[in-house]
One Martini backbone bead per residue (centre of mass of N, CA, C, O) as a GRO file, in nm:
protein
   92
    1MET     BB    1   0.097   0.034   0.020
    2THR     BB    2   0.038   0.354   0.001
    3THR     BB    3   0.017   0.660   0.133
    4GLU     BB    4  -0.231   0.746  -0.027
    5THR     BB    5  -0.409   0.508   0.050
    6ASN     BB    6  -0.401   0.548   0.354
    7GLN     BB    7  -0.512   0.838   0.350
    8SER     BB    8  -0.779   0.766   0.212
    9GLU     BB    9  -0.884   0.570   0.426
   10LEU     BB   10  -0.876   0.762   0.661
   11GLU     BB   11  -1.069   0.976   0.545
   12LYS     BB   12  -1.309   0.782   0.523
   13LEU     BB   13  -1.331   0.705   0.821
   14LEU     BB   14  -1.370   0.994   0.927
   15ALA     BB   15  -1.625   1.057   0.763
   16ASP     BB   16  -1.796   0.822   0.876
   17SER     BB   17  -1.780   0.909   1.173
   18LYS     BB   18  -1.906   1.190   1.144
   19GLN     BB   19  -2.175   1.090   1.028
   20ALA     BB   20  -2.260   0.911   1.265
   21LEU     BB   21  -2.268   1.145   1.475
   22LYS     BB   22  -2.499   1.297   1.324
   23ASP     BB   23  -2.716   1.065   1.342
   24TYR     BB   24  -2.589   0.914   1.612
   25CYS     BB   25  -2.600   0.792   1.948
   26GLU     BB   26  -2.434   0.540   2.142
   27TYR     BB   27  -2.578   0.372   2.440
   28LYS     BB   28  -2.611   0.075   2.563
   29GLY     BB   29  -2.730  -0.013   2.265
   30ILE     BB   30  -2.852   0.274   2.217
   31GLN     BB   31  -3.006   0.479   1.985
   32TYR     BB   32  -2.955   0.840   1.934
   33PRO     BB   33  -3.106   1.055   1.752
   34MET     BB   34  -2.995   1.383   1.661
   35ASP     BB   35  -3.299   1.484   1.597
   36GLN     BB   36  -3.411   1.391   1.904
   37TRP     BB   37  -3.122   1.432   2.038
   38VAL     BB   38  -2.980   1.683   2.260
   39THR     BB   39  -2.823   1.921   2.378
   40ILE     BB   40  -2.877   2.179   2.580
   41SER     BB   41  -2.767   2.391   2.388
   42GLU     BB   42  -2.931   2.297   2.137
   43TYR     BB   43  -3.207   2.325   2.265
   44CYS     BB   44  -3.194   2.631   2.304
   45LYS     BB   45  -3.167   2.701   2.005
   46ARG     BB   46  -3.419   2.548   1.893
   47PHE     BB   47  -3.621   2.695   2.140
   48ASN     BB   48  -3.539   2.981   2.233
   49ILE     BB   49  -3.332   2.972   2.482
   50SER     BB   50  -3.122   3.184   2.664
   51ASN     BB   51  -3.073   2.954   2.898
   52THR     BB   52  -2.937   2.663   3.022
   53GLN     BB   53  -3.041   2.679   3.319
   54THR     BB   54  -3.336   2.634   3.261
   55VAL     BB   55  -3.312   2.337   3.176
   56THR     BB   56  -3.165   2.236   3.425
   57ASN     BB   57  -3.402   2.305   3.615
   58TRP     BB   58  -3.608   2.118   3.486
   59ILE     BB   59  -3.452   1.863   3.551
   60GLN     BB   60  -3.430   1.898   3.865
   61ARG     BB   61  -3.760   1.934   3.892
   62GLY     BB   62  -3.898   1.715   3.676
   63ILE     BB   63  -4.015   1.825   3.406
   64VAL     BB   64  -3.809   1.646   3.287
   65PRO     BB   65  -3.808   1.342   3.217
   66LYS     BB   66  -3.592   1.084   3.267
   67GLU     BB   67  -3.650   0.951   2.976
   68ASN     BB   68  -3.538   1.249   2.844
   69ILE     BB   69  -3.253   1.157   2.971
   70VAL     BB   70  -2.893   1.145   2.893
   71THR     BB   71  -2.595   1.013   3.032
   72ILE     BB   72  -2.248   1.029   2.906
   73PRO     BB   73  -1.950   0.942   3.033
   74GLU     BB   74  -1.759   0.911   2.771
   75TYR     BB   75  -1.864   1.234   2.723
   76ASN     BB   76  -1.827   1.398   2.987
   77ASN     BB   77  -2.128   1.384   3.090
   78ILE     BB   78  -2.323   1.420   2.878
   79ARG     BB   79  -2.637   1.568   2.797
   80LEU     BB   80  -2.934   1.437   2.676
   81ILE     BB   81  -3.225   1.566   2.513
   82LYS     BB   82  -3.531   1.558   2.429
   83ALA     BB   83  -3.685   1.711   2.143
   84ILE     BB   84  -3.908   1.891   2.330
   85PRO     BB   85  -4.130   2.125   2.359
   86TYR     BB   86  -4.132   2.412   2.577
   87HIS     BB   87  -4.345   2.605   2.807
   88ASN     BB   88  -4.280   2.712   3.105
   89GLY     BB   89  -4.202   2.399   3.179
   90GLN     BB   90  -4.410   2.280   2.973
   91PRO     BB   91  -4.557   2.076   2.781
   92SER     BB   92  -4.687   2.116   2.439
   0.00000   0.00000   0.00000
């Protein structure tokens, strides 16, 4: 194999990995589609919430059900939240 071939294969693997991350995140054998599950920051952007602390408070107060939150330790304990719109802390 030439260096160009190795580089090409590496680039393809990287591109495939990036695409997979855009499509879904898998944790404990469960796939979380990234169009349905988002980070708290992305949730705020998507639903026009000015402060991530608002969503964090909803989570702490139980307004967002536990089944709509996933914490992934392998990714520095990132939390994914199901992308369901809320208004004033209540499901719409």
